[in-house]
Coordinates of C-alpha atoms in Angstrom, one line a residue:
X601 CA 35.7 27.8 46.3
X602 CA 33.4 25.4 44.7
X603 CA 35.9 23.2 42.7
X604 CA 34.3 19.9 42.0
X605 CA 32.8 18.5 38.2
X606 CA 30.1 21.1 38.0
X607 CA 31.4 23.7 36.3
X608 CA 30.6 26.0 39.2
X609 CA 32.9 28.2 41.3
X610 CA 34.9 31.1 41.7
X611 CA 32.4 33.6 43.2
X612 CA 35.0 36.0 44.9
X613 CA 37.1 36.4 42.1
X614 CA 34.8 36.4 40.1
X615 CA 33.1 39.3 41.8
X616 CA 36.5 40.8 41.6
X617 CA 37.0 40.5 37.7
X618 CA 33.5 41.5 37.4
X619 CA 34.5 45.1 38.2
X620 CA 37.1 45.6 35.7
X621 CA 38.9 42.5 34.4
X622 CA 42.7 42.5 33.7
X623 CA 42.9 41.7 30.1
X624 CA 39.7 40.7 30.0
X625 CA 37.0 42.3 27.5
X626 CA 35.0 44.8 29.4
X627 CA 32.3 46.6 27.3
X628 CA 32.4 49.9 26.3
X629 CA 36.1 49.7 27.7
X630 CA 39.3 51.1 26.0
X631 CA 41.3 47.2 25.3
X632 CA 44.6 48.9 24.0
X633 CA 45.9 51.4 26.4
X634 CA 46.8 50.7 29.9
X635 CA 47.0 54.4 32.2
X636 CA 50.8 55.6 32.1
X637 CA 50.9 55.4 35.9
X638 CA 50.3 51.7 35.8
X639 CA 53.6 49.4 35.8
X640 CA 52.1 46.2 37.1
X641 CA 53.7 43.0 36.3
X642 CA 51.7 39.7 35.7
X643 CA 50.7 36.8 36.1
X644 CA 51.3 39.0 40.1
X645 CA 51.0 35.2 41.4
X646 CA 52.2 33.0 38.9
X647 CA 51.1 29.7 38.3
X648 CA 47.8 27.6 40.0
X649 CA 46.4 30.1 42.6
X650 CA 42.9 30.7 42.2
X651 CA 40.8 32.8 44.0
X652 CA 43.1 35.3 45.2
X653 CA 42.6 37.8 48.2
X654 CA 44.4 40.6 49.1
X655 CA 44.7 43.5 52.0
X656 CA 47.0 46.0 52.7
X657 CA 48.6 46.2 56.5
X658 CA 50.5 49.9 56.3
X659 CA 52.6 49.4 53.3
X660 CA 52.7 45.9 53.3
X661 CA 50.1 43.8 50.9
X662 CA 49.5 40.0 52.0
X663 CA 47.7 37.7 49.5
X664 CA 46.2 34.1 49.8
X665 CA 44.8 31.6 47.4
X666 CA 42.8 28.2 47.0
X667 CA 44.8 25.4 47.5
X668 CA 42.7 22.8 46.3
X669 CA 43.4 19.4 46.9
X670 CA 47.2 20.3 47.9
X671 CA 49.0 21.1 51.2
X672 CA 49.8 23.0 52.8
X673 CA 46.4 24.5 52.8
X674 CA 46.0 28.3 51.5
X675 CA 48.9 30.6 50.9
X676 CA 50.2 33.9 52.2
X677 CA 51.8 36.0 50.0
X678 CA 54.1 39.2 50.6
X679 CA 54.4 42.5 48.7
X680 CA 55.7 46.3 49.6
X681 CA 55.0 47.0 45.8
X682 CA 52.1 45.4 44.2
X683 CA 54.9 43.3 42.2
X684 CA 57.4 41.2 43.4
X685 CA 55.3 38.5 45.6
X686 CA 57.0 36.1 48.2
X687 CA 55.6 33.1 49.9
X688 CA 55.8 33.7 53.3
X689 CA 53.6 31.0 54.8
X690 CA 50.2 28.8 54.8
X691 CA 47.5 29.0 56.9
X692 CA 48.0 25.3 57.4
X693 CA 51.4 24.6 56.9
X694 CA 50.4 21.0 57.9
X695 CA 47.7 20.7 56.5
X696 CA 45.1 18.7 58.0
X697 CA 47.2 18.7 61.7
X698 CA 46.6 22.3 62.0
X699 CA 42.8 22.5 61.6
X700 CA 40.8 21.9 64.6
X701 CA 39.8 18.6 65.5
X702 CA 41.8 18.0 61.9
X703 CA 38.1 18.5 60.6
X704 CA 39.1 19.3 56.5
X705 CA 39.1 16.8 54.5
X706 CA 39.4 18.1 51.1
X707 CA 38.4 20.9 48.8
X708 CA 40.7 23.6 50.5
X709 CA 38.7 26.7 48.7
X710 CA 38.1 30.3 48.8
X711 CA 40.9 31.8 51.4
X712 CA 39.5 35.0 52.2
X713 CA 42.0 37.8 54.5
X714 CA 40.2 40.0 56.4
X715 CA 42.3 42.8 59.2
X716 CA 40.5 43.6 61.7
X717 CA 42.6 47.1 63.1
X718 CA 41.5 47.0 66.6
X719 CA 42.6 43.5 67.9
X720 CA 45.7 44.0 65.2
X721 CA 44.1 40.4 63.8
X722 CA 44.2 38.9 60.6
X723 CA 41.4 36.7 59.8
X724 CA 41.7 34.2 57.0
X725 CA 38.0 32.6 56.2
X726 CA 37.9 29.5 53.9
X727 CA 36.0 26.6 52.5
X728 CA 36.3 22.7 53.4
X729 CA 34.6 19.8 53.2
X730 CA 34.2 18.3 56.5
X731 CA 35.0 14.9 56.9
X732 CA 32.2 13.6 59.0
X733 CA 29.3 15.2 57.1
X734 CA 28.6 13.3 53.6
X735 CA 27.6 15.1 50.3
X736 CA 27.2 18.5 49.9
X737 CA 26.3 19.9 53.4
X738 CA 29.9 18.6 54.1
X739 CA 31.2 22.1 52.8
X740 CA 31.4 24.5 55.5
X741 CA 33.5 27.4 56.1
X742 CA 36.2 27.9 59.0
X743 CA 37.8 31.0 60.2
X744 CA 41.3 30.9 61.6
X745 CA 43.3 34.0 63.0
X746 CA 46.6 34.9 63.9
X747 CA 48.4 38.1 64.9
X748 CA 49.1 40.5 62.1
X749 CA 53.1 40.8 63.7
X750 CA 53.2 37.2 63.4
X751 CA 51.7 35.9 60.1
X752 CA 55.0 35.5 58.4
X753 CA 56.4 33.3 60.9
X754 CA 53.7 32.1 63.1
X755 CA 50.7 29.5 62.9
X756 CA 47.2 30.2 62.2
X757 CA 44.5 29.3 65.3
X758 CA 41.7 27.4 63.6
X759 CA 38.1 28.3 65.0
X760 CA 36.7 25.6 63.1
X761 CA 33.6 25.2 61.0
X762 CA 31.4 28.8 61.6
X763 CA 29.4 29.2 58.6
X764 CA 27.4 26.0 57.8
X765 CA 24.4 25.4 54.9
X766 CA 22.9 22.0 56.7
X767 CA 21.3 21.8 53.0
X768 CA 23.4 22.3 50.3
X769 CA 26.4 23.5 52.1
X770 CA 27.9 26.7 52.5
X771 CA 31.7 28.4 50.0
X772 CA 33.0 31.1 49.4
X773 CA 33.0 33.3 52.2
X774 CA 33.8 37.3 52.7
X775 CA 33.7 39.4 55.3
X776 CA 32.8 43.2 55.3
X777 CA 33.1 45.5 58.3
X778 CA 30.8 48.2 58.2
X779 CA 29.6 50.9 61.2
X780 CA 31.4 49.2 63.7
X781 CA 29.7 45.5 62.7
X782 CA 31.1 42.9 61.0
X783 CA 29.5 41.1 58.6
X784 CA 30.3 37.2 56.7
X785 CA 29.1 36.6 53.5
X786 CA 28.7 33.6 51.9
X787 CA 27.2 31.1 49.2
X788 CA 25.0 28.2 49.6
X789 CA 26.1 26.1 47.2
X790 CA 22.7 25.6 45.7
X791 CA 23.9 24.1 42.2
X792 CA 25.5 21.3 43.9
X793 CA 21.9 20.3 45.3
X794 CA 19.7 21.2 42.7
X795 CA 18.8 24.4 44.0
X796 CA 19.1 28.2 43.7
X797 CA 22.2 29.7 44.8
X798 CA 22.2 33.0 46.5
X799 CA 25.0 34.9 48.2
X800 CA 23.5 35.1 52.1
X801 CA 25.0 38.1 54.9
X802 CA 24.8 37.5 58.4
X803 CA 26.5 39.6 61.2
X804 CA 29.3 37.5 63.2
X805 CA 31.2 38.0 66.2
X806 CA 34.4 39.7 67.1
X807 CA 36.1 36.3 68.0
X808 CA 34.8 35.1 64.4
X809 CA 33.1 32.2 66.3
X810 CA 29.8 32.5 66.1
X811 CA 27.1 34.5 63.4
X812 CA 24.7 37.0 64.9
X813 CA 20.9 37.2 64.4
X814 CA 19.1 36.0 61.2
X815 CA 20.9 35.8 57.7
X816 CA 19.6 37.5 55.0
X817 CA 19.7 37.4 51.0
X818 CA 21.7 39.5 49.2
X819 CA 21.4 38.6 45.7
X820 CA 20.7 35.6 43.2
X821 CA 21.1 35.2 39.4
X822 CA 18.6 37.6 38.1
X823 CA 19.5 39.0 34.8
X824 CA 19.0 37.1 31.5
X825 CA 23.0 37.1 30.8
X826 CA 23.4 35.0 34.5
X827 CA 23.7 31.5 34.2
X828 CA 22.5 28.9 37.2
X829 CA 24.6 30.4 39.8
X830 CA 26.4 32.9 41.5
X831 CA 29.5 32.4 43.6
X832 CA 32.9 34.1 44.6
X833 CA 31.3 38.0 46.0
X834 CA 33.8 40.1 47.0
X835 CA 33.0 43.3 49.0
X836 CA 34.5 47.3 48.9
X837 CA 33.6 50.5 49.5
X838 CA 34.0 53.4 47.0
X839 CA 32.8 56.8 47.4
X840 CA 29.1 56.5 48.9
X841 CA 28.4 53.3 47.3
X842 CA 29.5 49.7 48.9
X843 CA 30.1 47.8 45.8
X844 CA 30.2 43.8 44.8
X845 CA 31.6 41.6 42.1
X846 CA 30.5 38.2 41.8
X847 CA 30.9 35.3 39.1
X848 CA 28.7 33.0 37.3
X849 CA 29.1 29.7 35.0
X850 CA 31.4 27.2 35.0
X851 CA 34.8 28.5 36.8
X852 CA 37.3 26.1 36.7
X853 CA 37.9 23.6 33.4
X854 CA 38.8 23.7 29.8
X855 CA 34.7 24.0 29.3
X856 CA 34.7 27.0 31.6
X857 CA 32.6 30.2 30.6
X858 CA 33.2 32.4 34.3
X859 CA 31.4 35.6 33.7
X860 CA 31.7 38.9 35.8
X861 CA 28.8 41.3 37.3
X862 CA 28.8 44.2 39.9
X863 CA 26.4 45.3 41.7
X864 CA 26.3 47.8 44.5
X865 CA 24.0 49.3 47.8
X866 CA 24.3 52.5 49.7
X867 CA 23.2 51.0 52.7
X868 CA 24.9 47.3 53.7
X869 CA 22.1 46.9 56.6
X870 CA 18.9 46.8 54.8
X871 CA 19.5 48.5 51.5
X872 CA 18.5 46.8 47.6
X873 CA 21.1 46.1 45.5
X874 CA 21.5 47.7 42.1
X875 CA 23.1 45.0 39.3
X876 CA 24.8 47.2 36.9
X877 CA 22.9 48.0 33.5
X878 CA 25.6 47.0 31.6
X879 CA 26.8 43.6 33.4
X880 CA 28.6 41.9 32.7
X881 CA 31.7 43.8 33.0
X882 CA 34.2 41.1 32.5
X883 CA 34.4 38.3 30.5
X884 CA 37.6 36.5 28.3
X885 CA 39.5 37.6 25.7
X886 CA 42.6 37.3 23.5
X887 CA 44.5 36.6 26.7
X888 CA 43.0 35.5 29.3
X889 CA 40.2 32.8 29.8
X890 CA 37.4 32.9 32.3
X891 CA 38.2 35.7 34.3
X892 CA 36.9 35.7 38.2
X893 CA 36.8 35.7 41.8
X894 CA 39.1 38.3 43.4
X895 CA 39.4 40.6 45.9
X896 CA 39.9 44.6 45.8
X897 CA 42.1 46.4 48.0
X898 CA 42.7 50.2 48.5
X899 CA 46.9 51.5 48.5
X900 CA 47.9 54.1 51.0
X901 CA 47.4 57.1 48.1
X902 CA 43.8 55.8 47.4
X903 CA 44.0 54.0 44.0
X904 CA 42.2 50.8 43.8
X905 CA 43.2 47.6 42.8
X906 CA 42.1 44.1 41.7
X907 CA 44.0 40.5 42.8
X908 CA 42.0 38.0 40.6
X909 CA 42.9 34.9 38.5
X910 CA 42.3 33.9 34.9
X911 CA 43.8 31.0 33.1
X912 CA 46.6 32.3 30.2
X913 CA 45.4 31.3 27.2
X914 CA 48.4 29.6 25.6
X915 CA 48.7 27.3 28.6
X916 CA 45.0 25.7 28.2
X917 CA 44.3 24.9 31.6
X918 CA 47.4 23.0 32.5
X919 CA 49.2 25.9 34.6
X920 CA 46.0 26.2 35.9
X921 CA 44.6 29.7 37.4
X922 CA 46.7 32.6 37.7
X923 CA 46.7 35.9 40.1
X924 CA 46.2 38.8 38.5
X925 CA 46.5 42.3 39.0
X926 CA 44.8 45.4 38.1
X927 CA 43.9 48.5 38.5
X928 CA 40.4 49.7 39.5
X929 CA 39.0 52.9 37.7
X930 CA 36.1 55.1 37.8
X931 CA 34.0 55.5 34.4
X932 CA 31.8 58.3 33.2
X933 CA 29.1 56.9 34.4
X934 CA 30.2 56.6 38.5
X935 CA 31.0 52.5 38.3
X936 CA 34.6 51.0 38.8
X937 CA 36.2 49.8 35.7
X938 CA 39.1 48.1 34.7
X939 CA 41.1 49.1 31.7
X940 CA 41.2 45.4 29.8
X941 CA 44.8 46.0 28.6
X942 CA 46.6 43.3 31.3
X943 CA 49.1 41.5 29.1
X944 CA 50.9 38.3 30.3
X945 CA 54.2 40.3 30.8
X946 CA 56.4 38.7 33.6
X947 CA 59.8 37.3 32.3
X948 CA 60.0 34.1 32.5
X949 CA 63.5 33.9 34.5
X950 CA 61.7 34.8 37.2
X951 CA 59.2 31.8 36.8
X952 CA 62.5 29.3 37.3
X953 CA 62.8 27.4 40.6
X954 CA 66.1 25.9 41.7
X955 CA 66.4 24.3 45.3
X956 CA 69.8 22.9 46.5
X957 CA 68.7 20.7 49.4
X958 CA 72.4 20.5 50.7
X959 CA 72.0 24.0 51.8
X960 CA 68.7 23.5 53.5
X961 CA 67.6 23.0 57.3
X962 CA 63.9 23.0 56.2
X963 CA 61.8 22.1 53.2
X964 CA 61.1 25.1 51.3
X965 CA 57.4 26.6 51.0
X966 CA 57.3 26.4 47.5
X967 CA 56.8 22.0 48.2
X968 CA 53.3 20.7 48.6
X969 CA 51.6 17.1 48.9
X970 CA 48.2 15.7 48.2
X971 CA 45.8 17.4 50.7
X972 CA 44.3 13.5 52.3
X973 CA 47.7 12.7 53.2
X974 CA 50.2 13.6 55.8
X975 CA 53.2 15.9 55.6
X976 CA 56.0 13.3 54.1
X977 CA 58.5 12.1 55.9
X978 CA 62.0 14.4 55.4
X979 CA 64.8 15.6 56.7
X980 CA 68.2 17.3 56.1
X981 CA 71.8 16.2 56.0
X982 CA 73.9 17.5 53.3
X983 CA 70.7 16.7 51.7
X984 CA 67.1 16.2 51.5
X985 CA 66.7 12.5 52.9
X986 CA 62.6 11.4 51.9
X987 CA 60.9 8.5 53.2
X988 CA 60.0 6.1 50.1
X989 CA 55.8 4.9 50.2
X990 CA 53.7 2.7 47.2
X991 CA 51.4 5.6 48.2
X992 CA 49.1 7.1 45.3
X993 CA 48.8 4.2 43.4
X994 CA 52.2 2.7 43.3
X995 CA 53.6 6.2 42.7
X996 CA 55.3 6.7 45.6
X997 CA 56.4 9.8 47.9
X998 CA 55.2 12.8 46.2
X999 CA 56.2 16.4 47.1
X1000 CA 55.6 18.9 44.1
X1001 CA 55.0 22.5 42.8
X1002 CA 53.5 24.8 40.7
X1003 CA 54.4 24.4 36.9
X1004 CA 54.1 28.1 35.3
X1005 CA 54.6 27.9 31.9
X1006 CA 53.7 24.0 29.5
X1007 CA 57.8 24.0 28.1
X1008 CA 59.8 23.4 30.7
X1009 CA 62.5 21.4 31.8
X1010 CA 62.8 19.6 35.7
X1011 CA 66.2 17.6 36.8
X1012 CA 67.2 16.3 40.3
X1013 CA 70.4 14.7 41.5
X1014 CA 69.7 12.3 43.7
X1015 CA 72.7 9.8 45.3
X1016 CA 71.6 6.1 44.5
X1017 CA 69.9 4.3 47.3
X1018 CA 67.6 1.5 47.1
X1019 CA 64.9 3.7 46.9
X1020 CA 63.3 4.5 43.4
X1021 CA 64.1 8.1 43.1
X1022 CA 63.4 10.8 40.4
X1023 CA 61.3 13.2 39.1
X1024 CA 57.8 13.0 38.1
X1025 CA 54.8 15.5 35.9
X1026 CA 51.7 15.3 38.5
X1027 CA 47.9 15.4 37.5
X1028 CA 45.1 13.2 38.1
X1029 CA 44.0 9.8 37.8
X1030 CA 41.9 9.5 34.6
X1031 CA 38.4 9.2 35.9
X1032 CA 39.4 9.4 39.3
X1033 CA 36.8 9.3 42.0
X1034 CA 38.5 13.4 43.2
X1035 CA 40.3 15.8 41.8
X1036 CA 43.2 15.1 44.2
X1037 CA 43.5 11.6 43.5
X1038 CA 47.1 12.0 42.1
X1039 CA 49.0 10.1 39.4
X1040 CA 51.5 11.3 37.3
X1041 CA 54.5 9.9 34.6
X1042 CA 57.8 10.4 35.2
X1043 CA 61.9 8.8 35.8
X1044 CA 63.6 7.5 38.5
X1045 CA 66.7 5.9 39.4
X1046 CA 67.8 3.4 41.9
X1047 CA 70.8 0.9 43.1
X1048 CA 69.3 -1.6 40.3
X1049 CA 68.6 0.8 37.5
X1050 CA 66.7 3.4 35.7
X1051 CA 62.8 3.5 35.4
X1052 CA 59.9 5.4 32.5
X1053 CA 56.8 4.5 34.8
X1054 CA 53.0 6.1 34.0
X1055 CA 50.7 5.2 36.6
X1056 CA 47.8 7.9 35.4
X1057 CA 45.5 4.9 34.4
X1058 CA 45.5 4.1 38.1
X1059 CA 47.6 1.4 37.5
X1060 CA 51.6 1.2 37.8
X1061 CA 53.1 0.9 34.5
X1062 CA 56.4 0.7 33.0
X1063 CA 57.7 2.7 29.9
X1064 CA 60.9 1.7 29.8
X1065 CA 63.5 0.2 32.0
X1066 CA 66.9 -0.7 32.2
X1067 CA 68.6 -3.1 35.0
X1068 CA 72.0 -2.4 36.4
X1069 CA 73.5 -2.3 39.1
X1070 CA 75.5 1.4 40.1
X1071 CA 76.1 3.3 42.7
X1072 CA 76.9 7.5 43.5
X1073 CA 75.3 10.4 42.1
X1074 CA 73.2 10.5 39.0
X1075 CA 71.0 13.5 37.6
X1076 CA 67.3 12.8 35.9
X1077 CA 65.6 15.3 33.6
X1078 CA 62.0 15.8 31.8
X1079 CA 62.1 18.2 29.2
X1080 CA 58.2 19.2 28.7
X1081 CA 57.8 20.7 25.2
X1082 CA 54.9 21.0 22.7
X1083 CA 52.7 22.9 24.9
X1084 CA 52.8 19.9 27.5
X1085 CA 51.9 17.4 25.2
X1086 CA 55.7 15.7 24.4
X1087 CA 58.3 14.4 27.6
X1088 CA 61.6 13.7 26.9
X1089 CA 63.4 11.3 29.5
X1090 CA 66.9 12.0 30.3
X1091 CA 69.7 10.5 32.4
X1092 CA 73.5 11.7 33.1
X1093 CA 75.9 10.2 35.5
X1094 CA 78.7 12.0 36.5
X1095 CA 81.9 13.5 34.1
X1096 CA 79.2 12.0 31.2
X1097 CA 77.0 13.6 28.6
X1098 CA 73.7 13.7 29.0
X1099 CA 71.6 10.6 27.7
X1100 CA 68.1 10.4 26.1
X1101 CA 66.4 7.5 27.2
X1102 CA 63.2 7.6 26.1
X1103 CA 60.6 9.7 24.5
X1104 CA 56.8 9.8 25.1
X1105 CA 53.8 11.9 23.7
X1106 CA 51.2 13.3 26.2
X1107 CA 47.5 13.3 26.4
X1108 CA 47.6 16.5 29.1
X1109 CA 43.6 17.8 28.6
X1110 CA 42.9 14.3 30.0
X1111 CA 44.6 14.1 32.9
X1112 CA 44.6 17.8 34.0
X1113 CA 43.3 18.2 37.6
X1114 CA 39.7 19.5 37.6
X1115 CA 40.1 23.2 38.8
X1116 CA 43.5 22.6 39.3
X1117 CA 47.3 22.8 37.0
X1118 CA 49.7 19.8 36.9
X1119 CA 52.5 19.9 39.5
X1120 CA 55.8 19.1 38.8
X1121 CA 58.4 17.9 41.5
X1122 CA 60.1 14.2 43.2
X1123 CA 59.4 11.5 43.9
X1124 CA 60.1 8.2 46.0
X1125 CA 58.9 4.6 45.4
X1126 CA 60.0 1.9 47.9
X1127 CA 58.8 0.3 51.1
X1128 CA 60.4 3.0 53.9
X1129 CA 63.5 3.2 52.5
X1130 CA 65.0 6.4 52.1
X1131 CA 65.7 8.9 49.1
X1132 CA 69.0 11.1 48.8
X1133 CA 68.1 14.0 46.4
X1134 CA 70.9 16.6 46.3
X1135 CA 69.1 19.3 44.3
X1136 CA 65.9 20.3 42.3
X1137 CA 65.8 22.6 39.3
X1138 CA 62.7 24.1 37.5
X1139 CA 63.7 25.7 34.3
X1140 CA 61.2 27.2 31.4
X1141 CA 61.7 27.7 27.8

């Protein structure tokens, strides 16, 4: 998905919310009452996943998301019930090493799933920004596949770069199959050149290699209410009509004003498309902020529903965008709807994370890294052992997670080494030349003492420390409160109380990721030596 300054992006989900928006107003639509046979829980994919896709495989439902400037690059999801959602892999579980020629550099966008019933293939399409092309003709999008029997343990193929804007570059990409073609959609991302943007259909091949024939437009921003763009079109059929949502404005800040429109065609091949009279169909509310770019599927009794993400409103932006989910209904007047009554209702138990390392052979799925670098260095032995670096200015080793809620706690127990280990509150660089370029504030703990450290000026600085000289186990812990904005700093060594150590108030609107939520996770200063941690707990309030 388009995720860079300009407040441009989430097409597909966009396209999604357009239809019918969970918790998002829709117009002439009933905000109060949800239909009785509806039991959905939300946020369906807590915490930063934007621009969710979904399809449905029997009775199983698989979902991906944007991952940004994070690996591994672009979840996959599991459901049998619409509700409880595991990871059960990446289409790049590392990262870069997977793609072909390692051609990604950043701006891992826009995952799109698409089955394809006769080779029994799943197809994920997505946006990157290639790293030999400068500017913005460096975004192109790839196609990787993998056997459906296989894509909760196996690894992606890449096919590389297919779709490619030698102009302004190319996001967002869909496919559609349709009388025994398939078709890839796309956006040329005209608004990062200074030009119109317009979603563009071409027919590919069955290997997802190469694109058939001559593209053509499909549609622009037309209508007064459409800002300078449109982005994130997602494609279903319903009834005799072959319907689209897509997004326009600003997608992916605190300045974001995403709005939702449908439109729809009888005839995919050469037929006009007819924007809906009373567009837009989704835009915030109460709830939820800047509704967009998702994906419809169709459940085995015919009901419709919509995977797309908002940000929560009593987050900000710091959680970043959410998956949501909701169900798609048919209006008096023949147009999907949505019934704008989606509340924020998953407990918040369930949002808790707790990984003890001494029981682990693997790192868990839930761990990611900035997208530029490598997959750390870790391994297992009654413990996670992880490689200490000065990498991201001076902040060391990084592997971190979605945060879900902004009042939370996170603690690790680590065994001293000479390695500065501890826990850290990820987001970006203030003015950073990226998104990704990570810094973050945090505690950590070593053979020589305890350390407050903020590097999120760019530059390594200490809050507070104190030198002594211990050895053993000791546990660290951020409490997060105020909505993000206050960290207290806590140590405990063992048979002890716990300690405050220090307190520090939070500027989190200014270093919140563009397009993306803060991460929260460990971390590892030092020149190669190693850090012991022994466990890793995630706890909201």
């Amino acid at each position: 998905m388009d995720i860079r300054y300009i407040n441009t992006t989430v097409i597909c989900a966009v396209f999604m919310c357009v239809l019918l928006s969970c918790g998002v107003k829709r117009r002439d639509a009933d905000k109060n009452v949800a239909p009785a046979d509806v039991q959905l829980v939300n946020p369906a994919l807590p915490g930063d996943n934007p621009d969710p896709s979904i399809i449905r495989i029997g009775k199983v439902y698989y979902a991906t998301s944007t991952t940004n400037e994070w690996a591994p690059y672009f979840t996959i999801y599991k459901s049998v019930d619409l509700k409880n959602w595991v990871l059960v892999n990446h289409v790049f579980p590392e990262g870069f090493k997977d793609m072909k020629d390692q051609w990604g550099e950043n701006n891992f966008w826009a995952s799109e799933l698409a089955y394809d019933a006769k080779q029994h293939r799943i197809y994920a399409y997505y946006t990157a920004h290639n790293r030999k092309v400068k500017g913005n003709p460096g975004l192109q999008c790839g196609v990787a596949w993998i056997d459906a029997n296989k894509i909760e343990t196996g690894k992606f193929t890449d096919n590389g770069p297919v779709i490619i804007e030698d102009d302004c570059g190319a996001i967002d990409a869909f496919e559609f199959q349709d009388k025994g073609k398939i078709y890839a959609f796309w956006k040329n991302d005209g608004n990062g050149c200074g030009k119109e943007s317009w979603i563009w259909v071409q027919e590919i091949n069955e290997s997802r290699t190469k694109l058939l024939g001559e593209k053509r437009k499909v549609y622009t921003n037309s209508q007064p209410w459409e800002t300078s763009l449109v982005e994130g079109a997602c494609f279903f059929r319903m009834g005799e009509y072959i319907y689209s949502l897509y997004a326009v404005g600003g997608c992916c800040d605190a300045k974001c004003n995403y709005k939702t429109g449908i439109a729809r065609t009888k005839d995919l091949a050469g037929g006009k498309w007819e924007k809906y009279d009373k567009n837009p169909v989704m835009v915030s509310n109460e709830r939820w902020n800047c509704p967009g770019h998702g994906t419809v599927v169709e459940s085995a009794d015919h009901r419709f529903f919509m995977l797309y993400h908002a940000f929560n409103k009593n987050y900000d932006v710091f959680v970043g965008r959410e998956g949501i989910l909701e169900e798609l209904k048919t209006g008096p007047d023949g147009w999907p709807v949505l019934h704008n009554a989606t509340i924020p209702n998953r407990p918040k138990a369930e949002l808790d994370f707790y990984d003890d390392f001494k029981k682990d052979n693997k790192l868990n799925l839930a761990w990611q890294w900035p997208s530029k670098l490598p997959k750390p260095d870790v391994n297992f032995n009654k413990g996670l052992h992880l490689v200490s670096t000065n990498q991201n200015h001076e902040l060391g080793t990084f592997l971190g997670q979605y945060i879900k809620t902004v009042n939370f706690s996170i603690s690790t127990k680590v065994t001293l080494t000479e390695a500065q280990s501890g826990v850290c509150f990820a987001g970006a660089i203030f003015k950073s030349k990226w998104p990704g370029e990570l810094g973050g504030i945090g505690i950590t703990a070593a053979e020589d003492g305890i350390t407050v450290y903020n590097n999120l000026e760019g530059k390594y600085l200490v809050l507070k420390q104190v030198k002594e000289q211990s050895h053993g186990l000791i546990e660290l812990k951020m409490q997060i409160s105020g909505g993000g904005k206050l960290i207290d700093f806590f140590y405990k060594k063992p048979q002890l109380e716990w300690v405050k150590f220090h307190t520090a108030t939070f500027d989190a609107p200014k270093y919140a990721p563009w397009g993306m939520g803060y991460r929260a996770g460990i971390v590892a200063k030092g020149s190669g030596q190693k850090a012991f941690f022994n466990s890793f707990e995630l706890k909201n309030n």
